[in-house]
């Protein structure tokens, strides 16, 4: 462990690694967003994996070992696999080259340009807050201690959030075997009960049957 | 002074009864007719009683009688504060009488009567409360309470093809006006720094440390144009004839007779004492706008083919006189303005009631289609003639007194001489022209054949409102001192404070001496 | 620059890689042999280079054991025609086998396969978050299969890919949660320290048997082994994700599967069976001598082999799960079980402290 | 202190779980009664929160300062519980239009409520982020709950994309704020934020956090989701979105702007004013041509967000109190409107304004309710909407002498009100005087629906006529964050 | 009408699956143990050990000769016709072809090929052959290094087939006729 | 040549901008969603680097929360997209036009 750290802190190595990882991250991210060779969502997803992994490398350079692992574990291991799963499940084809929405295009370029501009300003002005000799280690134990003392309430809230997400996903992906309420015979009344706004026959039979299109 | 004031009853009974009527099933038409007439009647009787006992009533430190003051939202300084002085006593009396008359006239309404009566009572209660209120917030609040039913009544029970357009326009105009006024009122409240909505206290505070001139000049336009829109000040008047043209008679009576006076009352009650320098600053502008009212609307009235539109325009024209009176900013002018407000209330109500009656009988208000009604409807014909005379400003009617007083008042301001001349022309000549033309076309001449079957016989019951309104007109026309006695002291106080700060403290004594003179003194 | 460190690390990497591949190759042989025995057969017993029959007894014996079979297999894979079907997505088709092999090899980087040899720790990278690293890398393994399924432009591989992605994500959860009691008890995420703890206090298998069971089952699912070999279910999907592959690419999938098996067996040994330690002959202390060091490595390898035998054994015993049963088992049995396990362990530790 | 200070939240979460697990014990045709069970429980909690026996009345920070209980938190908590109760009533009425998952719906509503309660007390950026995400993610599901309806799903997806974008911005903002100041806690940040007013990195962070919160309240540049989602979502969700979600956005906005970064807020007053003005105008102008009632209310909710921003832009405690009061009034008003929409437009697929035609014949109660609620939304006395707008205007004009832009702002607000009157009265007109209403069959309104409509109407009148108590509460709440 | 049998609900241990799992492991382990140490293997080590083929085993079809060593086949092409996989290809002698090399036969095939890669060992050729000239014999291990090698020509077939009995067909026909006489045809 | 906060922040900013560009310009729902993940990751990177150079661990805890929440969000979001796809087989944002004026 110590030798690994010393390796990471070696100026030349860490600088080189930083530029390697940073370039790789950015290039992969750019290829996620706009790949000149393929508009295939799978390609985007794969480049996203690469970007995430090289970002984990950056995390390592910043001594955030736990987060580097979690980053790979959660993003690469679960999130993007889910993406791939959905892409394959839905057989999403390559994005067609449609007529470019010029307004959207320029608005996009403009807003991104503005934000980049903002960032450049910020960077020029940002004070050297960096500590002289950074010494923290993003290990599991201190992080865990912080998580369960100072941040215990958000932690609990997140657990509720995960529960909610789980319930939601299960609800959304469960197929209803049949609608609970059978729609009134729509053959005679074309306008009624087209969607699931079907009328419960038990509660409001009169209104359903008298409704006609004028 | 926390025993319940009679004013609370006057305004509260209609509102209370309106809420009670909500519980009555809508097919018991007799009950809610009777109950609402009764409520309006009680309210009127109380108002008459209040008027009669005005002189005997106890006066509080600020010069108000029948005062009740209940804190409502302490943190903002809002309280339920009612009371009368000379300025609003006549208005309340007039309002109550017109409300009663309007309720009686509502027999013409045939559908959804329950809702109509409820709205009518709400409206009457709201407007009576607004006049009685001595708290800025309630002043505005109750006015809006009265205003909203107006829109609904016009929208639901109005007549003619332009109903929707008219409803839309009146709603928009009056809401804009009310909101602009609200801005002004809030600004006033905040600028005073008194953290109170109580008008007398506000006046006291501002008297003690007057608002800077630039602040006054900033706030005043809000009040002027806000209230002005409500009063159909030229050029923001276009909603009025249109709205009255389509409105059912009771609504038109209440609105043009009573509710419309709210803006004027607000100017007198608030702008004159609180923003005197701004008043002076804007005096000429107001006067010119008033001339716009008188001349332009008089001219428009001449061109009207619809009786209701004619009456509506003439009512707008009359507002000009009141504005003139206010613009004069002296005792006589203000007294005259208040007098016209009362008088015009009766007159407008009477006119709209009559036109409603005619419409009910003939089914049309096109002047060209009417004619010779005097023979078929002698009672109504007579009354219409009287109303026209009052509208022209003939002596014997309360309008005459008011108009004359206003002219005197305005004449005493040299800068306005030219305007007075114009107004005289407009008011008297143009008014006479269109009134007589209308009378001739409606009442005389050949009777169109389709009206041959009209029966003029009406029960006594139905004649009551017209008679009542006409009687009031005549009463105050013949014995104006009934009102002027009450108005003068308070008007004097108002003008005094205004004059004080217009000219600076050195002239206080002189200004205070002035008010006791009255052109029509008793 | 710590050249010493770099050189030794490189040496270790090479050694471990060689070992891993050997084990993977012979695991195939073992699989065939054991399956043969279980099915009352003999298994591969002929393949041998021509000269071997001239070696007296040993030659026959080695031939009978099939020792040369993996070499022959490997040679066959290399020499076979590498056939690329029409209509595949070429890049992914080429990439997929590599992507599936790389994580399976990377996993072993944090496994302590011995205590000390000389002054060198017998682990390539002694990370404090070792187990997290492992899980992270393991979770990447799914990409190879998914991509293979996607690239082949054929319905059976597609099904295999989809199945595998969902399956592996699902079982990763219970796998991850199953080991939490281990860390609770041992108090570290560092694998070396976990082994040290076990050397002192006894194997964690006795402390957290439920964890072992869950971990074991989950690793069956993670390595796509029967009874969870849905992604390659021969009877339904022909060959699943690798249906369209041939030659060396196909071999790489095999290699990945057996490397994964080896790695997970190694992980289980490390977490539950004391790693290189053995509570006899004083072998439960980090080695100071060369002999002890080698003994530790051997102990580790033996344990791994035993566990791999278990893997193989299970394969030839169980029928394949149905897909809904698989998911049901993962989500509705093992995850709650793992949670209860954590809870009980935590409670127990809390009471004891 | 620590765990007892979140008793209310714990109870709400427990209730959510109970509602969810009740799936096993309740027959499918009786599941809608679960809503009433939830209502009873929430009403109990509301009463407890009023009883002042220490559940919510011990003020102070806990959980290392990340959770703060103060009058403002309490005010919003009551507001949230009240809105959840009304939404549950609405959901019970709406239940026949969900194909499945009734109890999930109820429990998700309750979980969203839990998120809002946490948001009301959030006092550091982590709590802010986490609670806002709890609300948002729950709303993704709630919006898509009619999953057989394309519109519902489409709305949810749009909400999802834009919501995720907003949270990305917010997270980045939090990163920048924390990075420059080193503080996550609002109180801690308050002490140092003054030093960073000229630090662009910090300002960018604040801006990004505002973007995230602006999305929640549907303020101008981040409002694009609102109309679509309001239109597509199931009506109870829309109601909850209009109240709960918006109020949660505002409570966090108030806390961030006035507790955490007051210096920056004062620095940015022009930005806030401009946002408010544009939001008001945009919402109102876009609402005018709408035919779909829910979409119209969506645009109008943008406009109302603009009005509420007036109170924020006023930068004084009366403005903050006005925001709270306005939200309370908005709660009853909007819920009443959505009740009517849910009950009347159940058979009409497009939910157009014209569907209300002849409502006064079909159900005078609903017609009256809709009228009252539209009138209140328009801000006409004596209803809640008026008093709220009154307070907001007052707060704005109060600042007028300091900055004349406020007068312009007030004027724009008035213009907005006037525009809004036109479309609100359009609805009333559709109810009362459409020539030939298509359908005159009477609408039966169930007992609970009557009850809740009565609550809404009573609330509208109560807040319009007797504002004292609520206003005092709001003012004390506002003074708490200073 | 299908009968629906309710599945028996599982007991506690059954639900736990563990006994079943262990039982399965035991069974497999027993087999492994037996085959390893007790010679319980059933595998035949093929080239060394051979299977005793049962009677009636259908191996590869070969042509046979009669006792005189002459070709039985008369090139009637019935087998070619009946062969399901079309593995048989017969070239008749034609007008100028070789005459039959035995009495009572008009011709014999010019060429007779069976593609052993195609043959499915169904035995139809044997059954249909009127001359009893083709037999499925007990030969199963046909190997070769090329496809062509596995197309057996007449010479090879005859060589492999050897001699099977004499000409038995008349005997068989006689038996057939007898059974038909005995068989009451009274339908 | 030493790598400091600025360099990491630059990477993070660029990543954020790239993600935003993707959200705005791409039309495929899933790719948009991936770009959103990029933006979140930019925030993560910023937080981790701040945490390193501020010598405080809080930032890393925040990253932990962000990752968790993002995972939940992705799960819900993908379920939604799948549900939508079942009703209307398209992943193209321009095809989502049921809700219009």
mmCIF file of N, CA and C in Angstrom, chain B residues 71-76 78 112 115 137-138 140-142 144-145 148 151-152 155-156 160-161 163-165 167-168 171-172 175-177 179-180 182-184 186-191 195 197 218 222, chain D residues 360-361 371 375 379-383 386-387 389-391 393-401 404 407 410-411 414 417-419 421-422 425 428-429 432-433 435 464-468 471-472 475:
data_model
loop_
_atom_site.group_PDB
_atom_site.id
_atom_site.type_symbol
_atom_site.label_atom_id
_atom_site.label_comp_id
_atom_site.label_asym_id
_atom_site.label_seq_id
_atom_site.Cartn_x
_atom_site.Cartn_y
_atom_site.Cartn_z
ATOM 1 N N UNK B 71 -59.669 45.019 15.910
ATOM 2 C CA UNK B 71 -58.430 44.615 15.237
ATOM 3 C C UNK B 71 -58.642 43.318 14.450
ATOM 4 N N UNK B 72 -58.007 43.250 13.316
ATOM 5 C CA UNK B 72 -58.220 42.062 12.466
ATOM 6 C C UNK B 72 -56.900 41.343 12.207
ATOM 7 N N UNK B 73 -56.007 41.993 11.558
ATOM 8 C CA UNK B 73 -54.663 41.428 11.439
ATOM 9 C C UNK B 73 -53.722 42.389 12.134
ATOM 10 N N UNK B 74 -53.448 42.049 13.381
ATOM 11 C CA UNK B 74 -52.688 42.984 14.193
ATOM 12 C C UNK B 74 -51.328 43.282 13.621
ATOM 13 N N UNK B 75 -50.712 42.251 13.110
ATOM 14 C CA UNK B 75 -49.327 42.434 12.692
ATOM 15 C C UNK B 75 -49.193 43.432 11.552
ATOM 16 N N UNK B 76 -50.214 43.524 10.729
ATOM 17 C CA UNK B 76 -50.138 44.467 9.624
ATOM 18 C C UNK B 76 -50.861 45.770 9.938
ATOM 19 N N UNK B 78 -54.107 45.986 10.303
ATOM 20 C CA UNK B 78 -55.414 45.999 9.664
ATOM 21 C C UNK B 78 -56.469 45.811 10.749
ATOM 22 N N UNK B 112 -82.441 31.449 -12.629
ATOM 23 C CA UNK B 112 -81.392 31.361 -11.601
ATOM 24 C C UNK B 112 -81.545 32.502 -10.600
ATOM 25 N N UNK B 115 -79.238 32.556 -7.272
ATOM 26 C CA UNK B 115 -77.892 33.080 -7.391
ATOM 27 C C UNK B 115 -77.914 34.594 -7.558
ATOM 28 N N UNK B 137 -57.586 48.625 4.093
ATOM 29 C CA UNK B 137 -57.677 47.276 3.563
ATOM 30 C C UNK B 137 -59.127 46.889 3.338
ATOM 31 N N UNK B 138 -59.949 47.138 4.341
ATOM 32 C CA UNK B 138 -61.348 46.763 4.189
ATOM 33 C C UNK B 138 -62.045 47.601 3.135
ATOM 34 N N UNK B 140 -60.795 48.629 0.425
ATOM 35 C CA UNK B 140 -60.537 48.024 -0.869
ATOM 36 C C UNK B 140 -61.190 46.655 -0.986
ATOM 37 N N UNK B 141 -61.046 45.909 0.063
ATOM 38 C CA UNK B 141 -61.493 44.527 0.111
ATOM 39 C C UNK B 141 -63.002 44.445 -0.139
ATOM 40 N N UNK B 142 -63.762 45.277 0.567
ATOM 41 C CA UNK B 142 -65.213 45.203 0.424
ATOM 42 C C UNK B 142 -65.641 45.709 -0.946
ATOM 43 N N UNK B 144 -63.966 45.214 -3.672
ATOM 44 C CA UNK B 144 -63.772 44.085 -4.577
ATOM 45 C C UNK B 144 -64.864 43.052 -4.371
ATOM 46 N N UNK B 145 -65.269 42.898 -3.123
ATOM 47 C CA UNK B 145 -66.349 41.959 -2.817
ATOM 48 C C UNK B 145 -67.597 42.346 -3.588
ATOM 49 N N UNK B 148 -66.883 41.807 -7.811
ATOM 50 C CA UNK B 148 -66.891 40.501 -8.474
ATOM 51 C C UNK B 148 -68.310 40.064 -8.838
ATOM 52 N N UNK B 151 -69.466 41.396 -12.207
ATOM 53 C CA UNK B 151 -69.045 40.712 -13.430
ATOM 54 C C UNK B 151 -69.920 39.510 -13.694
ATOM 55 N N UNK B 152 -70.134 38.754 -12.634
ATOM 56 C CA UNK B 152 -70.889 37.510 -12.813
ATOM 57 C C UNK B 152 -72.316 37.849 -13.234
ATOM 58 N N UNK B 155 -72.340 38.895 -16.750
ATOM 59 C CA UNK B 155 -72.040 37.778 -17.624
ATOM 60 C C UNK B 155 -73.186 36.799 -17.722
ATOM 61 N N UNK B 156 -73.847 36.551 -16.612
ATOM 62 C CA UNK B 156 -74.870 35.509 -16.626
ATOM 63 C C UNK B 156 -76.229 36.058 -17.040
ATOM 64 N N UNK B 160 -78.373 40.774 -24.819
ATOM 65 C CA UNK B 160 -77.769 41.247 -26.059
ATOM 66 C C UNK B 160 -76.621 40.366 -26.522
ATOM 67 N N UNK B 161 -76.234 40.643 -27.769
ATOM 68 C CA UNK B 161 -75.212 39.791 -28.361
ATOM 69 C C UNK B 161 -73.818 40.121 -27.835
ATOM 70 N N UNK B 163 -72.845 40.547 -24.993
ATOM 71 C CA UNK B 163 -72.730 40.264 -23.567
ATOM 72 C C UNK B 163 -71.317 39.828 -23.184
ATOM 73 N N UNK B 164 -70.818 38.836 -23.939
ATOM 74 C CA UNK B 164 -69.506 38.297 -23.558
ATOM 75 C C UNK B 164 -68.425 39.347 -23.678
ATOM 76 N N UNK B 165 -68.480 40.085 -24.768
ATOM 77 C CA UNK B 165 -67.474 41.114 -24.975
ATOM 78 C C UNK B 165 -67.543 42.142 -23.861
ATOM 79 N N UNK B 167 -68.805 41.791 -20.868
ATOM 80 C CA UNK B 167 -68.366 41.234 -19.596
ATOM 81 C C UNK B 167 -66.852 41.214 -19.522
ATOM 82 N N UNK B 168 -66.273 40.775 -20.626
ATOM 83 C CA UNK B 168 -64.823 40.696 -20.663
ATOM 84 C C UNK B 168 -64.205 42.074 -20.448
ATOM 85 N N UNK B 171 -64.772 43.418 -16.876
ATOM 86 C CA UNK B 171 -63.945 42.697 -15.911
ATOM 87 C C UNK B 171 -62.508 43.181 -15.983
ATOM 88 N N UNK B 172 -62.027 43.261 -17.212
ATOM 89 C CA UNK B 172 -60.640 43.635 -17.386
ATOM 90 C C UNK B 172 -60.386 45.050 -16.885
ATOM 91 N N UNK B 175 -60.822 45.359 -13.075
ATOM 92 C CA UNK B 175 -59.754 44.705 -12.328
ATOM 93 C C UNK B 175 -58.477 45.505 -12.420
ATOM 94 N N UNK B 176 -58.189 45.992 -13.619
ATOM 95 C CA UNK B 176 -56.978 46.804 -13.764
ATOM 96 C C UNK B 176 -57.057 48.008 -12.847
ATOM 97 N N UNK B 177 -58.209 48.660 -12.900
ATOM 98 C CA UNK B 177 -58.361 49.846 -12.068
ATOM 99 C C UNK B 177 -58.158 49.515 -10.608
ATOM 100 N N UNK B 179 -56.619 47.067 -9.274
ATOM 101 C CA UNK B 179 -55.261 46.664 -8.909
ATOM 102 C C UNK B 179 -54.316 47.856 -8.886
ATOM 103 N N UNK B 180 -54.498 48.761 -9.831
ATOM 104 C CA UNK B 180 -53.632 49.953 -9.808
ATOM 105 C C UNK B 180 -53.881 50.736 -8.534
ATOM 106 N N UNK B 182 -54.883 49.505 -5.848
ATOM 107 C CA UNK B 182 -54.292 48.734 -4.757
ATOM 108 C C UNK B 182 -52.816 49.053 -4.604
ATOM 109 N N UNK B 183 -52.127 49.123 -5.744
ATOM 110 C CA UNK B 183 -50.710 49.488 -5.681
ATOM 111 C C UNK B 183 -50.532 50.802 -4.964
ATOM 112 N N UNK B 184 -51.368 51.772 -5.371
ATOM 113 C CA UNK B 184 -51.268 53.081 -4.747
ATOM 114 C C UNK B 184 -51.526 53.007 -3.256
ATOM 115 N N UNK B 186 -51.181 50.449 -1.267
ATOM 116 C CA UNK B 186 -50.089 49.814 -0.529
ATOM 117 C C UNK B 186 -48.918 50.769 -0.411
ATOM 118 N N UNK B 187 -48.642 51.465 -1.495
ATOM 119 C CA UNK B 187 -47.541 52.421 -1.447
ATOM 120 C C UNK B 187 -47.797 53.461 -0.374
ATOM 121 N N UNK B 188 -49.044 53.913 -0.320
ATOM 122 C CA UNK B 188 -49.419 54.913 0.676
ATOM 123 C C UNK B 188 -49.178 54.372 2.076
ATOM 124 N N UNK B 189 -49.648 53.156 2.261
ATOM 125 C CA UNK B 189 -49.509 52.523 3.563
ATOM 126 C C UNK B 189 -48.051 52.418 3.959
ATOM 127 N N UNK B 190 -47.233 51.994 2.994
ATOM 128 C CA UNK B 190 -45.843 51.771 3.332
ATOM 129 C C UNK B 190 -45.094 53.077 3.508
ATOM 130 N N UNK B 191 -45.456 54.070 2.688
ATOM 131 C CA UNK B 191 -44.732 55.333 2.773
ATOM 132 C C UNK B 191 -45.015 56.061 4.061
ATOM 133 N N UNK B 195 -47.384 51.722 9.760
ATOM 134 C CA UNK B 195 -47.780 50.334 9.931
ATOM 135 C C UNK B 195 -49.235 50.214 10.363
ATOM 136 N N UNK B 197 -53.367 50.402 8.648
ATOM 137 C CA UNK B 197 -54.237 50.619 7.509
ATOM 138 C C UNK B 197 -55.402 51.518 7.888
ATOM 139 N N UNK B 218 -45.524 60.557 -6.948
ATOM 140 C CA UNK B 218 -45.353 59.210 -7.473
ATOM 141 C C UNK B 218 -46.586 58.355 -7.190
ATOM 142 N N UNK B 222 -51.212 56.592 -9.305
ATOM 143 C CA UNK B 222 -51.792 55.267 -9.093
ATOM 144 C C UNK B 222 -53.225 55.401 -8.611
ATOM 145 N N UNK D 360 -72.581 24.002 -14.246
ATOM 146 C CA UNK D 360 -73.473 24.488 -13.187
ATOM 147 C C UNK D 360 -74.804 23.752 -13.188
ATOM 148 N N UNK D 361 -75.145 23.145 -14.329
ATOM 149 C CA UNK D 361 -76.328 22.296 -14.311
ATOM 150 C C UNK D 361 -75.992 20.909 -13.800
ATOM 151 N N UNK D 371 -65.354 28.023 -9.703
ATOM 152 C CA UNK D 371 -65.406 29.478 -9.787
ATOM 153 C C UNK D 371 -64.591 30.104 -8.672
ATOM 154 N N UNK D 375 -61.342 32.393 -9.153
ATOM 155 C CA UNK D 375 -61.352 33.771 -8.668
ATOM 156 C C UNK D 375 -60.201 33.979 -7.696
ATOM 157 N N UNK D 379 -56.753 36.304 -7.902
ATOM 158 C CA UNK D 379 -56.371 37.277 -6.899
ATOM 159 C C UNK D 379 -57.424 38.328 -6.639
ATOM 160 N N UNK D 380 -58.644 37.869 -6.511
ATOM 161 C CA UNK D 380 -59.725 38.810 -6.279
ATOM 162 C C UNK D 380 -60.290 38.556 -4.899
ATOM 163 N N UNK D 381 -60.548 39.583 -4.122
ATOM 164 C CA UNK D 381 -61.044 39.376 -2.781
ATOM 165 C C UNK D 381 -62.438 38.767 -2.807
ATOM 166 N N UNK D 382 -62.862 38.162 -1.781
ATOM 167 C CA UNK D 382 -62.230 38.064 -0.458
ATOM 168 C C UNK D 382 -61.483 36.765 -0.292
ATOM 169 N N UNK D 383 -60.882 36.267 -1.318
ATOM 170 C CA UNK D 383 -60.347 34.913 -1.230
ATOM 171 C C UNK D 383 -58.846 34.924 -0.948
ATOM 172 N N UNK D 386 -56.178 36.642 -3.089
ATOM 173 C CA UNK D 386 -56.060 38.098 -3.005
ATOM 174 C C UNK D 386 -55.128 38.499 -1.883
ATOM 175 N N UNK D 387 -55.362 37.911 -0.732
ATOM 176 C CA UNK D 387 -54.564 38.365 0.401
ATOM 177 C C UNK D 387 -53.093 38.035 0.185
ATOM 178 N N UNK D 389 -51.526 37.856 -2.717
ATOM 179 C CA UNK D 389 -50.949 38.809 -3.666
ATOM 180 C C UNK D 389 -50.775 40.171 -3.009
ATOM 181 N N UNK D 390 -51.746 40.489 -2.170
ATOM 182 C CA UNK D 390 -51.657 41.758 -1.439
ATOM 183 C C UNK D 390 -50.363 41.805 -0.645
ATOM 184 N N UNK D 391 -50.102 40.721 0.070
ATOM 185 C CA UNK D 391 -48.897 40.706 0.898
ATOM 186 C C UNK D 391 -47.641 40.780 0.039
ATOM 187 N N UNK D 393 -47.316 42.094 -2.959
ATOM 188 C CA UNK D 393 -47.154 43.441 -3.499
ATOM 189 C C UNK D 393 -46.661 44.392 -2.433
ATOM 190 N N UNK D 394 -47.228 44.197 -1.252
ATOM 191 C CA UNK D 394 -46.823 45.062 -0.156
ATOM 192 C C UNK D 394 -45.328 44.913 0.098
ATOM 193 N N UNK D 395 -44.893 43.658 0.105
ATOM 194 C CA UNK D 395 -43.472 43.433 0.372
ATOM 195 C C UNK D 395 -42.608 44.074 -0.698
ATOM 196 N N UNK D 396 -43.061 43.981 -1.935
ATOM 197 C CA UNK D 396 -42.284 44.544 -3.029
ATOM 198 C C UNK D 396 -42.231 46.065 -2.923
ATOM 199 N N UNK D 397 -43.396 46.651 -2.683
ATOM 200 C CA UNK D 397 -43.430 48.119 -2.675
ATOM 201 C C UNK D 397 -42.679 48.667 -1.479
ATOM 202 N N UNK D 398 -42.658 47.869 -0.437
ATOM 203 C CA UNK D 398 -41.909 48.273 0.739
ATOM 204 C C UNK D 398 -40.457 48.565 0.381
ATOM 205 N N UNK D 399 -39.938 47.796 -0.574
ATOM 206 C CA UNK D 399 -38.541 47.973 -0.943
ATOM 207 C C UNK D 399 -38.383 49.065 -1.988
ATOM 208 N N UNK D 400 -39.513 49.590 -2.452
ATOM 209 C CA UNK D 400 -39.455 50.556 -3.529
ATOM 210 C C UNK D 400 -38.496 51.694 -3.302
ATOM 211 N N UNK D 401 -38.531 52.325 -2.131
ATOM 212 C CA UNK D 401 -37.636 53.465 -1.939
ATOM 213 C C UNK D 401 -36.175 53.080 -2.101
ATOM 214 N N UNK D 404 -35.846 51.649 -7.250
ATOM 215 C CA UNK D 404 -37.090 51.941 -7.957
ATOM 216 C C UNK D 404 -37.526 50.830 -8.882
ATOM 217 N N UNK D 407 -40.783 49.131 -8.171
ATOM 218 C CA UNK D 407 -42.080 49.643 -8.632
ATOM 219 C C UNK D 407 -42.416 49.045 -9.986
ATOM 220 N N UNK D 410 -43.561 45.614 -9.444
ATOM 221 C CA UNK D 410 -44.943 45.563 -8.982
ATOM 222 C C UNK D 410 -45.887 45.790 -10.150
ATOM 223 N N UNK D 411 -45.482 46.705 -11.000
ATOM 224 C CA UNK D 411 -46.340 46.995 -12.141
ATOM 225 C C UNK D 411 -46.442 45.762 -13.048
ATOM 226 N N UNK D 414 -48.758 43.361 -11.708
ATOM 227 C CA UNK D 414 -50.154 43.736 -11.948
ATOM 228 C C UNK D 414 -50.561 43.390 -13.372
ATOM 229 N N UNK D 417 -51.329 39.899 -13.389
ATOM 230 C CA UNK D 417 -52.633 39.601 -12.775
ATOM 231 C C UNK D 417 -53.744 39.881 -13.769
ATOM 232 N N UNK D 418 -53.596 40.972 -14.469
ATOM 233 C CA UNK D 418 -54.674 41.341 -15.386
ATOM 234 C C UNK D 418 -54.774 40.343 -16.533
ATOM 235 N N UNK D 419 -53.598 39.957 -17.040
ATOM 236 C CA UNK D 419 -53.637 38.941 -18.097
ATOM 237 C C UNK D 419 -54.287 37.679 -17.561
ATOM 238 N N UNK D 421 -56.453 37.283 -15.313
ATOM 239 C CA UNK D 421 -57.904 37.355 -15.145
ATOM 240 C C UNK D 421 -58.595 36.888 -16.414
ATOM 241 N N UNK D 422 -58.012 37.236 -17.554
ATOM 242 C CA UNK D 422 -58.696 36.878 -18.786
ATOM 243 C C UNK D 422 -58.830 35.375 -18.925
ATOM 244 N N UNK D 425 -61.117 33.753 -16.152
ATOM 245 C CA UNK D 425 -62.543 33.969 -16.375
ATOM 246 C C UNK D 425 -63.044 33.215 -17.587
ATOM 247 N N UNK D 428 -64.461 30.240 -16.065
ATOM 248 C CA UNK D 428 -65.766 30.504 -15.450
ATOM 249 C C UNK D 428 -66.823 30.651 -16.543
ATOM 250 N N UNK D 429 -66.421 31.312 -17.613
ATOM 251 C CA UNK D 429 -67.374 31.488 -18.691
ATOM 252 C C UNK D 429 -67.767 30.142 -19.282
ATOM 253 N N UNK D 432 -70.398 28.589 -17.004
ATOM 254 C CA UNK D 432 -71.732 29.158 -16.825
ATOM 255 C C UNK D 432 -72.422 29.494 -18.127
ATOM 256 N N UNK D 433 -71.698 30.001 -19.064
ATOM 257 C CA UNK D 433 -72.446 30.404 -20.240
ATOM 258 C C UNK D 433 -71.863 29.927 -21.552
ATOM 259 N N UNK D 435 -73.047 28.000 -24.820
ATOM 260 C CA UNK D 435 -74.374 27.930 -25.447
ATOM 261 C C UNK D 435 -75.000 26.547 -25.321
ATOM 262 N N UNK D 464 -58.625 34.032 3.181
ATOM 263 C CA UNK D 464 -58.942 35.344 2.650
ATOM 264 C C UNK D 464 -59.555 36.254 3.686
ATOM 265 N N UNK D 465 -60.302 35.658 4.616
ATOM 266 C CA UNK D 465 -61.057 36.492 5.547
ATOM 267 C C UNK D 465 -60.387 36.611 6.906
ATOM 268 N N UNK D 466 -59.753 35.572 7.348
ATOM 269 C CA UNK D 466 -59.158 35.623 8.681
ATOM 270 C C UNK D 466 -57.682 35.294 8.603
ATOM 271 N N UNK D 467 -56.918 36.151 8.000
ATOM 272 C CA UNK D 467 -55.513 35.808 7.748
ATOM 273 C C UNK D 467 -54.630 35.907 8.985
ATOM 274 N N UNK D 468 -55.177 36.457 10.049
ATOM 275 C CA UNK D 468 -54.344 36.812 11.179
ATOM 276 C C UNK D 468 -53.414 35.679 11.634
ATOM 277 N N UNK D 471 -50.937 34.360 9.104
ATOM 278 C CA UNK D 471 -49.970 35.398 8.771
ATOM 279 C C UNK D 471 -48.962 35.564 9.904
ATOM 280 N N UNK D 472 -49.476 35.537 11.125
ATOM 281 C CA UNK D 472 -48.549 35.668 12.243
ATOM 282 C C UNK D 472 -47.550 34.532 12.251
ATOM 283 N N UNK D 475 -45.091 35.058 9.597
ATOM 284 C CA UNK D 475 -44.124 36.115 9.916
ATOM 285 C C UNK D 475 -43.102 35.634 10.933
#
